[in-house]
mmCIF file of C-alpha atoms and ligand atoms in Angstrom:
data_model
loop_
_atom_site.group_PDB
_atom_site.id
_atom_site.type_symbol
_atom_site.label_atom_id
_atom_site.label_comp_id
_atom_site.label_asym_id
_atom_site.label_seq_id
_atom_site.Cartn_x
_atom_site.Cartn_y
_atom_site.Cartn_z
ATOM 1 C CA UNK Q 42 0.077 0.057 -0.225
ATOM 2 C CA UNK Q 43 1.066 3.451 -1.083
ATOM 3 C CA UNK Q 44 -0.539 6.471 0.887
ATOM 4 C CA UNK Q 45 0.412 9.928 0.083
ATOM 5 C CA UNK Q 46 -0.549 12.198 2.634
ATOM 6 C CA UNK Q 47 -1.225 16.054 3.091
ATOM 7 C CA UNK Q 48 2.312 16.330 0.788
ATOM 8 C CA UNK Q 49 2.307 19.617 -0.496
ATOM 9 C CA UNK Q 50 5.587 20.710 -2.554
ATOM 10 C CA UNK Q 51 7.016 24.193 -4.384
ATOM 11 C CA UNK Q 52 9.849 24.557 -6.298
ATOM 12 C CA UNK Q 53 10.346 29.027 -6.576
ATOM 13 C CA UNK Q 54 7.598 30.753 -6.338
ATOM 14 C CA UNK Q 55 5.548 27.233 -8.140
ATOM 15 C CA UNK Q 56 3.171 25.274 -5.832
ATOM 16 C CA UNK Q 57 4.088 22.326 -7.857
ATOM 17 C CA UNK Q 58 2.387 19.716 -5.367
ATOM 18 C CA UNK Q 59 -1.309 21.788 -3.648
ATOM 19 C CA UNK Q 60 -1.770 19.392 -0.970
ATOM 20 C CA UNK Q 61 -2.234 16.078 -2.581
ATOM 21 C CA UNK Q 62 -3.628 13.137 -1.508
ATOM 22 C CA UNK Q 63 -4.725 9.571 -2.072
ATOM 23 C CA UNK Q 64 -4.220 5.923 -1.497
ATOM 24 C CA UNK Q 65 -2.492 3.281 -3.460
ATOM 25 C CA UNK Q 66 -3.889 -0.323 -2.429
ATOM 26 C CA UNK Q 67 -2.898 -3.607 -2.823
ATOM 27 C CA UNK Q 68 -4.548 -5.990 -6.505
ATOM 28 C CA UNK Q 69 -6.007 -3.202 -8.713
ATOM 29 C CA UNK Q 70 -3.754 -1.416 -11.411
ATOM 30 C CA UNK Q 71 -4.034 2.579 -9.979
ATOM 31 C CA UNK Q 72 -3.012 5.049 -12.383
ATOM 32 C CA UNK Q 73 -1.668 8.829 -11.577
ATOM 33 C CA UNK Q 74 -3.062 10.463 -14.288
ATOM 34 C CA UNK Q 75 -2.515 15.013 -15.345
ATOM 35 C CA UNK Q 76 -1.130 16.371 -18.100
ATOM 36 C CA UNK Q 77 2.776 17.300 -18.539
ATOM 37 C CA UNK Q 78 3.515 19.699 -15.552
ATOM 38 C CA UNK Q 79 0.740 18.480 -13.482
ATOM 39 C CA UNK Q 80 2.814 17.108 -10.223
ATOM 40 C CA UNK Q 81 2.977 13.803 -11.211
ATOM 41 C CA UNK Q 82 6.820 12.763 -11.300
ATOM 42 C CA UNK Q 83 7.399 15.265 -7.835
ATOM 43 C CA UNK Q 84 5.173 13.201 -6.016
ATOM 44 C CA UNK Q 85 6.511 9.660 -7.771
ATOM 45 C CA UNK Q 86 9.925 11.915 -6.699
ATOM 46 C CA UNK Q 87 9.293 12.127 -2.839
ATOM 47 C CA UNK Q 88 7.421 9.143 -2.980
ATOM 48 C CA UNK Q 89 10.923 7.574 -3.392
ATOM 49 C CA UNK Q 90 12.707 9.818 -1.661
ATOM 50 C CA UNK Q 91 14.458 11.271 -4.326
ATOM 51 C CA UNK Q 92 12.890 14.360 -3.310
ATOM 52 C CA UNK Q 93 11.962 16.004 0.288
ATOM 53 C CA UNK Q 94 8.638 17.708 0.153
ATOM 54 C CA UNK Q 95 7.657 21.015 2.136
ATOM 55 C CA UNK Q 96 5.255 19.012 4.641
ATOM 56 C CA UNK Q 97 2.862 16.559 4.463
ATOM 57 C CA UNK Q 98 4.609 12.573 3.946
ATOM 58 C CA UNK Q 99 4.573 8.956 2.057
ATOM 59 C CA UNK Q 100 4.527 6.111 3.272
ATOM 60 C CA UNK Q 101 5.144 2.926 1.698
ATOM 61 C CA UNK Q 102 4.639 -0.688 3.937
ATOM 62 C CA UNK Q 103 3.333 2.195 6.314
ATOM 63 C CA UNK Q 104 6.441 3.426 6.301
ATOM 64 C CA UNK Q 105 9.365 6.071 4.322
ATOM 65 C CA UNK Q 106 10.797 4.555 1.218
ATOM 66 C CA UNK Q 107 14.297 5.612 0.033
ATOM 67 C CA UNK Q 108 14.755 4.303 -2.581
ATOM 68 C CA UNK Q 109 19.284 4.646 -2.803
ATOM 69 C CA UNK Q 110 19.204 2.941 0.351
ATOM 70 C CA UNK Q 111 17.530 -0.297 -0.454
ATOM 71 C CA UNK Q 112 17.385 -0.527 -4.017
ATOM 72 C CA UNK Q 113 15.413 -2.685 -6.175
ATOM 73 C CA UNK Q 114 13.909 -5.059 -3.197
ATOM 74 C CA UNK Q 115 10.776 -3.613 -1.340
ATOM 75 C CA UNK Q 116 9.711 -1.238 -4.465
ATOM 76 C CA UNK Q 117 10.315 -1.485 -7.922
ATOM 77 C CA UNK Q 118 10.347 2.224 -9.571
ATOM 78 C CA UNK Q 119 11.205 3.215 -13.041
ATOM 79 C CA UNK Q 120 11.817 6.741 -13.582
ATOM 80 C CA UNK Q 121 12.382 8.427 -17.050
ATOM 81 C CA UNK Q 122 13.667 5.680 -18.942
ATOM 82 C CA UNK Q 123 15.044 7.928 -21.465
ATOM 83 C CA UNK Q 124 17.364 8.867 -19.260
ATOM 84 C CA UNK Q 125 19.121 5.548 -18.459
ATOM 85 C CA UNK Q 126 23.183 4.736 -20.133
ATOM 86 C CA UNK Q 127 23.304 4.512 -23.195
ATOM 87 C CA UNK Q 128 26.582 3.155 -23.664
ATOM 88 C CA UNK Q 129 25.637 0.040 -21.872
ATOM 89 C CA UNK Q 130 24.495 -2.500 -22.630
ATOM 90 C CA UNK Q 131 20.796 -3.954 -21.896
ATOM 91 C CA UNK Q 132 22.434 -6.832 -19.835
ATOM 92 C CA UNK Q 133 25.270 -4.495 -18.499
ATOM 93 C CA UNK Q 134 22.748 -2.070 -17.083
ATOM 94 C CA UNK Q 135 20.561 -5.040 -15.417
ATOM 95 C CA UNK Q 136 23.864 -6.672 -14.199
ATOM 96 C CA UNK Q 137 25.234 -3.456 -12.192
ATOM 97 C CA UNK Q 138 21.897 -3.168 -10.569
ATOM 98 C CA UNK Q 139 21.308 -7.125 -9.232
ATOM 99 C CA UNK Q 140 25.049 -6.591 -7.999
ATOM 100 C CA UNK Q 141 24.207 -3.604 -5.845
ATOM 101 C CA UNK Q 142 20.917 -5.374 -4.420
ATOM 102 C CA UNK Q 143 22.548 -8.431 -4.072
ATOM 103 C CA UNK Q 144 21.341 -10.231 -6.475
ATOM 104 C CA UNK Q 145 22.032 -12.959 -8.489
ATOM 105 C CA UNK Q 146 22.415 -13.024 -12.118
ATOM 106 C CA UNK Q 147 20.447 -15.172 -13.058
ATOM 107 C CA UNK Q 148 17.416 -12.981 -12.078
ATOM 108 C CA UNK Q 149 18.411 -10.574 -14.395
ATOM 109 C CA UNK Q 150 18.286 -13.242 -17.419
ATOM 110 C CA UNK Q 151 14.759 -14.516 -16.080
ATOM 111 C CA UNK Q 152 13.453 -10.444 -16.197
ATOM 112 C CA UNK Q 153 14.866 -9.687 -19.354
ATOM 113 C CA UNK Q 154 13.210 -12.715 -21.076
ATOM 114 C CA UNK Q 155 9.874 -10.872 -19.001
ATOM 115 C CA UNK Q 156 10.176 -8.303 -20.516
ATOM 116 C CA UNK Q 157 11.559 -9.491 -24.231
ATOM 117 C CA UNK Q 158 14.976 -8.175 -24.760
ATOM 118 C CA UNK Q 159 16.996 -11.027 -24.583
ATOM 119 C CA UNK Q 160 17.304 -10.826 -28.369
ATOM 120 C CA UNK Q 161 18.500 -7.401 -27.988
ATOM 121 C CA UNK Q 162 20.431 -7.960 -24.491
ATOM 122 C CA UNK Q 163 23.687 -7.888 -25.963
ATOM 123 C CA UNK Q 164 23.458 -3.577 -27.919
ATOM 124 C CA UNK Q 165 24.048 -1.258 -26.043
ATOM 125 C CA UNK Q 166 20.929 1.142 -25.100
ATOM 126 C CA UNK Q 167 21.551 4.113 -27.123
ATOM 127 C CA UNK Q 168 20.091 1.305 -30.168
ATOM 128 C CA UNK Q 169 17.585 0.986 -28.288
ATOM 129 C CA UNK Q 170 13.752 2.904 -28.905
ATOM 130 C CA UNK Q 171 12.225 4.740 -26.067
ATOM 131 C CA UNK Q 172 9.792 1.580 -25.998
ATOM 132 C CA UNK Q 173 12.480 -0.931 -26.230
ATOM 133 C CA UNK Q 174 14.102 1.773 -23.161
ATOM 134 C CA UNK Q 175 11.051 1.547 -21.425
ATOM 135 C CA UNK Q 176 10.691 -2.521 -21.532
ATOM 136 C CA UNK Q 177 14.657 -2.304 -19.650
ATOM 137 C CA UNK Q 178 13.289 0.402 -16.869
ATOM 138 C CA UNK Q 179 10.801 -2.321 -16.319
ATOM 139 C CA UNK Q 180 13.204 -5.008 -16.233
ATOM 140 C CA UNK Q 181 15.577 -3.233 -13.286
ATOM 141 C CA UNK Q 182 11.788 -2.606 -11.064
ATOM 142 C CA UNK Q 183 10.887 -6.161 -11.526
ATOM 143 C CA UNK Q 184 14.796 -6.858 -10.429
ATOM 144 C CA UNK Q 185 13.828 -7.016 -6.299
ATOM 145 C CA UNK Q 186 10.332 -9.080 -7.129
ATOM 146 C CA UNK Q 187 9.018 -6.116 -4.894
ATOM 147 C CA UNK Q 188 5.414 -5.693 -3.103
ATOM 148 C CA UNK Q 189 5.160 -2.714 -4.567
ATOM 149 C CA UNK Q 190 5.279 -0.991 -8.488
ATOM 150 C CA UNK Q 191 5.755 2.406 -9.067
ATOM 151 C CA UNK Q 192 6.513 3.778 -12.920
ATOM 152 C CA UNK Q 193 6.404 7.403 -14.155
ATOM 153 C CA UNK Q 194 5.723 7.578 -17.269
ATOM 154 C CA UNK Q 195 6.010 3.306 -18.650
ATOM 155 C CA UNK Q 196 3.843 4.132 -21.813
ATOM 156 C CA UNK Q 197 5.462 6.723 -23.921
ATOM 157 C CA UNK Q 198 7.437 5.776 -27.173
ATOM 158 C CA UNK Q 199 5.854 2.273 -26.541
ATOM 159 C CA UNK Q 200 4.129 1.432 -29.284
ATOM 160 C CA UNK Q 201 -0.034 -0.849 -28.940
ATOM 161 C CA UNK Q 202 1.593 -3.762 -28.566
ATOM 162 C CA UNK Q 203 3.911 -2.545 -25.965
ATOM 163 C CA UNK Q 204 0.693 -0.722 -23.582
ATOM 164 C CA UNK Q 205 -0.934 -4.116 -24.558
ATOM 165 C CA UNK Q 206 2.232 -6.469 -22.963
ATOM 166 C CA UNK Q 207 1.883 -3.836 -19.336
ATOM 167 C CA UNK Q 208 -1.085 -3.832 -19.566
ATOM 168 C CA UNK Q 209 -0.854 -7.677 -19.532
ATOM 169 C CA UNK Q 210 1.945 -7.758 -17.007
ATOM 170 C CA UNK Q 211 0.193 -4.952 -14.460
ATOM 171 C CA UNK Q 212 -3.018 -6.963 -13.750
ATOM 172 C CA UNK Q 213 -1.536 -10.110 -13.557
ATOM 173 C CA UNK Q 214 1.277 -7.955 -11.062
ATOM 174 C CA UNK Q 215 -1.812 -6.413 -9.243
ATOM 175 C CA UNK Q 216 -3.989 -10.009 -8.939
ATOM 176 C CA UNK Q 217 -0.930 -11.255 -6.713
ATOM 177 C CA UNK Q 218 -2.596 -8.902 -4.637
ATOM 178 C CA UNK Q 219 0.978 -6.387 -5.225
ATOM 179 C CA UNK Q 220 0.802 -2.861 -5.547
ATOM 180 C CA UNK Q 221 0.964 -1.073 -8.626
ATOM 181 C CA UNK Q 222 0.809 2.661 -9.551
ATOM 182 C CA UNK Q 223 1.134 3.729 -12.642
ATOM 183 C CA UNK Q 224 1.538 7.557 -14.416
ATOM 184 C CA UNK Q 225 0.878 9.062 -17.520
ATOM 185 C CA UNK Q 226 -0.560 11.637 -19.133
ATOM 186 C CA UNK Q 227 -2.741 9.735 -22.011
ATOM 187 C CA UNK Q 228 -6.024 9.269 -20.412
ATOM 188 C CA UNK Q 229 -6.739 7.628 -23.597
ATOM 189 C CA UNK Q 230 -4.820 4.594 -22.338
ATOM 190 C CA UNK Q 231 -6.703 4.249 -18.938
ATOM 191 C CA UNK Q 232 -9.697 2.065 -19.532
ATOM 192 C CA UNK Q 233 -7.019 -0.326 -20.853
ATOM 193 C CA UNK Q 234 -4.676 -0.868 -17.988
ATOM 194 C CA UNK Q 235 -6.126 0.908 -14.964
ATOM 195 C CA UNK Q 236 -8.358 -1.114 -12.263
ATOM 196 C CA UNK Q 237 -8.215 2.840 -10.524
ATOM 197 C CA UNK Q 238 -7.664 6.372 -11.220
ATOM 198 C CA UNK Q 239 -6.446 9.271 -9.297
ATOM 199 C CA UNK Q 240 -5.785 12.698 -11.893
ATOM 200 C CA UNK Q 241 -3.560 15.416 -11.092
ATOM 201 C CA UNK Q 242 -3.712 19.142 -12.402
ATOM 202 C CA UNK Q 243 -1.662 21.808 -11.416
ATOM 203 C CA UNK Q 244 -0.303 20.599 -8.713
ATOM 204 C CA UNK Q 245 -4.081 19.503 -7.248
ATOM 205 C CA UNK Q 246 -6.439 15.901 -6.965
ATOM 206 C CA UNK Q 247 -8.942 16.731 -9.005
ATOM 207 C CA UNK Q 248 -10.405 12.919 -8.561
ATOM 208 C CA UNK Q 249 -9.689 9.688 -7.398
ATOM 209 C CA UNK Q 250 -12.068 6.686 -8.010
ATOM 210 C CA UNK Q 251 -12.187 3.110 -9.871
ATOM 211 C CA UNK Q 252 -12.544 3.531 -13.098
ATOM 212 C CA UNK Q 253 -16.021 1.888 -13.872
ATOM 213 C CA UNK Q 254 -17.408 4.949 -11.142
ATOM 214 C CA UNK Q 255 -15.889 7.573 -12.847
ATOM 215 C CA UNK Q 256 -16.942 6.048 -16.823
ATOM 216 C CA UNK Q 257 -20.621 4.777 -16.354
ATOM 217 C CA UNK Q 258 -20.889 7.770 -12.641
ATOM 218 C CA UNK Q 259 -21.559 5.775 -8.962
HETATM 219 P P1 ADP I 332 4.602 15.878 -14.852
HETATM 220 O O1 ADP I 332 5.233 14.397 -14.023
HETATM 221 O O2 ADP I 332 2.686 15.812 -13.846
HETATM 222 O O3 ADP I 332 4.912 16.211 -15.744
HETATM 223 P P2 ADP I 332 6.896 17.584 -12.495
HETATM 224 O O4 ADP I 332 6.027 16.522 -11.421
HETATM 225 O O5 ADP I 332 7.603 16.991 -13.512
HETATM 226 O O6 ADP I 332 5.371 17.104 -13.640
HETATM 227 O O7 ADP I 332 6.087 18.774 -12.203
HETATM 228 C C1 ADP I 332 5.330 19.581 -11.939
HETATM 229 C C2 ADP I 332 5.683 21.258 -12.434
HETATM 230 O O8 ADP I 332 6.864 20.985 -10.958
HETATM 231 C C3 ADP I 332 6.058 21.511 -13.354
HETATM 232 O O9 ADP I 332 5.883 23.323 -13.640
HETATM 233 C C4 ADP I 332 7.679 21.812 -13.432
HETATM 234 O O10 ADP I 332 8.172 21.946 -14.532
HETATM 235 C C5 ADP I 332 8.229 21.968 -11.501
HETATM 236 N N1 ADP I 332 9.240 21.122 -11.588
HETATM 237 C C6 ADP I 332 9.420 20.494 -11.623
HETATM 238 N N2 ADP I 332 10.812 19.521 -11.063
HETATM 239 C C7 ADP I 332 10.983 20.928 -10.925
HETATM 240 C C8 ADP I 332 12.619 20.790 -11.088
HETATM 241 N N3 ADP I 332 13.619 20.199 -10.196
HETATM 242 N N4 ADP I 332 12.911 22.307 -10.223
HETATM 243 C C9 ADP I 332 11.706 23.423 -10.915
HETATM 244 N N5 ADP I 332 10.495 22.771 -10.833
HETATM 245 C C10 ADP I 332 10.622 22.173 -10.969
HETATM 246 P P1 ADP I 333 3.613 12.411 -27.116
HETATM 247 O O1 ADP I 333 4.310 12.545 -26.882
HETATM 248 O O2 ADP I 333 2.897 12.504 -28.087
HETATM 249 O O3 ADP I 333 2.114 12.893 -25.672
HETATM 250 P P2 ADP I 333 4.497 8.721 -25.893
HETATM 251 O O4 ADP I 333 5.440 9.792 -26.179
HETATM 252 O O5 ADP I 333 3.447 9.935 -24.804
HETATM 253 O O6 ADP I 333 2.884 10.534 -27.133
HETATM 254 O O7 ADP I 333 3.391 8.665 -26.855
HETATM 255 C C1 ADP I 333 4.281 7.457 -28.261
HETATM 256 C C2 ADP I 333 3.653 6.919 -28.907
HETATM 257 O O8 ADP I 333 2.485 5.734 -28.079
HETATM 258 C C3 ADP I 333 3.488 7.617 -29.939
HETATM 259 O O9 ADP I 333 3.427 7.206 -31.223
HETATM 260 C C4 ADP I 333 1.608 7.560 -29.414
HETATM 261 O O10 ADP I 333 0.233 7.509 -29.607
HETATM 262 C C5 ADP I 333 1.687 6.565 -28.882
HETATM 263 N N1 ADP I 333 0.847 6.169 -27.719
HETATM 264 C C6 ADP I 333 -0.017 6.682 -26.547
HETATM 265 N N2 ADP I 333 -1.259 6.555 -26.056
HETATM 266 C C7 ADP I 333 -1.636 5.075 -27.070
HETATM 267 C C8 ADP I 333 -2.382 4.403 -26.642
HETATM 268 N N3 ADP I 333 -2.710 4.367 -25.442
HETATM 269 N N4 ADP I 333 -2.743 3.444 -27.210
HETATM 270 C C9 ADP I 333 -1.708 3.417 -28.920
HETATM 271 N N5 ADP I 333 -1.107 4.233 -29.329
HETATM 272 C C10 ADP I 333 -0.196 5.028 -28.757
#
């Protein structure tokens, strides 16, 4: 479970996140949706301990989380797949992360297969499309077999086949009773991928509902 509690964050005079609160429960895929600049990444970065809040807090499984203290274990995260080191091969990228998390190299081969990148694992990341980089970032998030998955804009650059693949992955992850939160600026993806949606606009939560309620009324 992820609890975002009365979160506020300003950058200079700009209030990027304004009293944001919502809960992500296990067993469903929750989409965190809003236009570019709405504050999604800021909330996710604070949730992962990569940025600090001005006030409020985020608890993951009941306590604050710091990604850099516990790589790839309790929580799997994808942030900005476009920024993955372009000079590494996909396999090397994952091996470095696996070693940092004390996971065996065989785990790297498992996640490569899970995201469908075995055939390009020896190629450098600079040769990957953005959709392939997203798969690599998702593989990194899955390495530690975490109970909580947080993915920032994982569908950016994915073709419809990739989005269908991601849908299946996230649904099976959630069906196993795990917690899944993904952000997106594409409302149109939601009905396909998510069970629950939290909508953010200009730093404020403007809707928080089961997808069925939002589309068809409560
Ligand atoms: P989203 O992920 O929804 O696109 P962000 O959380 O990235 O939104 O950004 C929210 C707002 O905060 C935007 O106006 C953005 O320009 C601003 N912002 C985000 N990070 C920084 C930063 N490090 N410094 C200054 N402004 C920032
Ligand atoms: P943009 O930057 O224009 O918002 P993205 O980078 O997020 O687009 O999307 C990358 C590609 O994925 C685009 O070709 C877009 O058309 C496609 N795409 C986005 N959402 C969907 C969707 N729900 N179904 C199919 N294709 C999609």
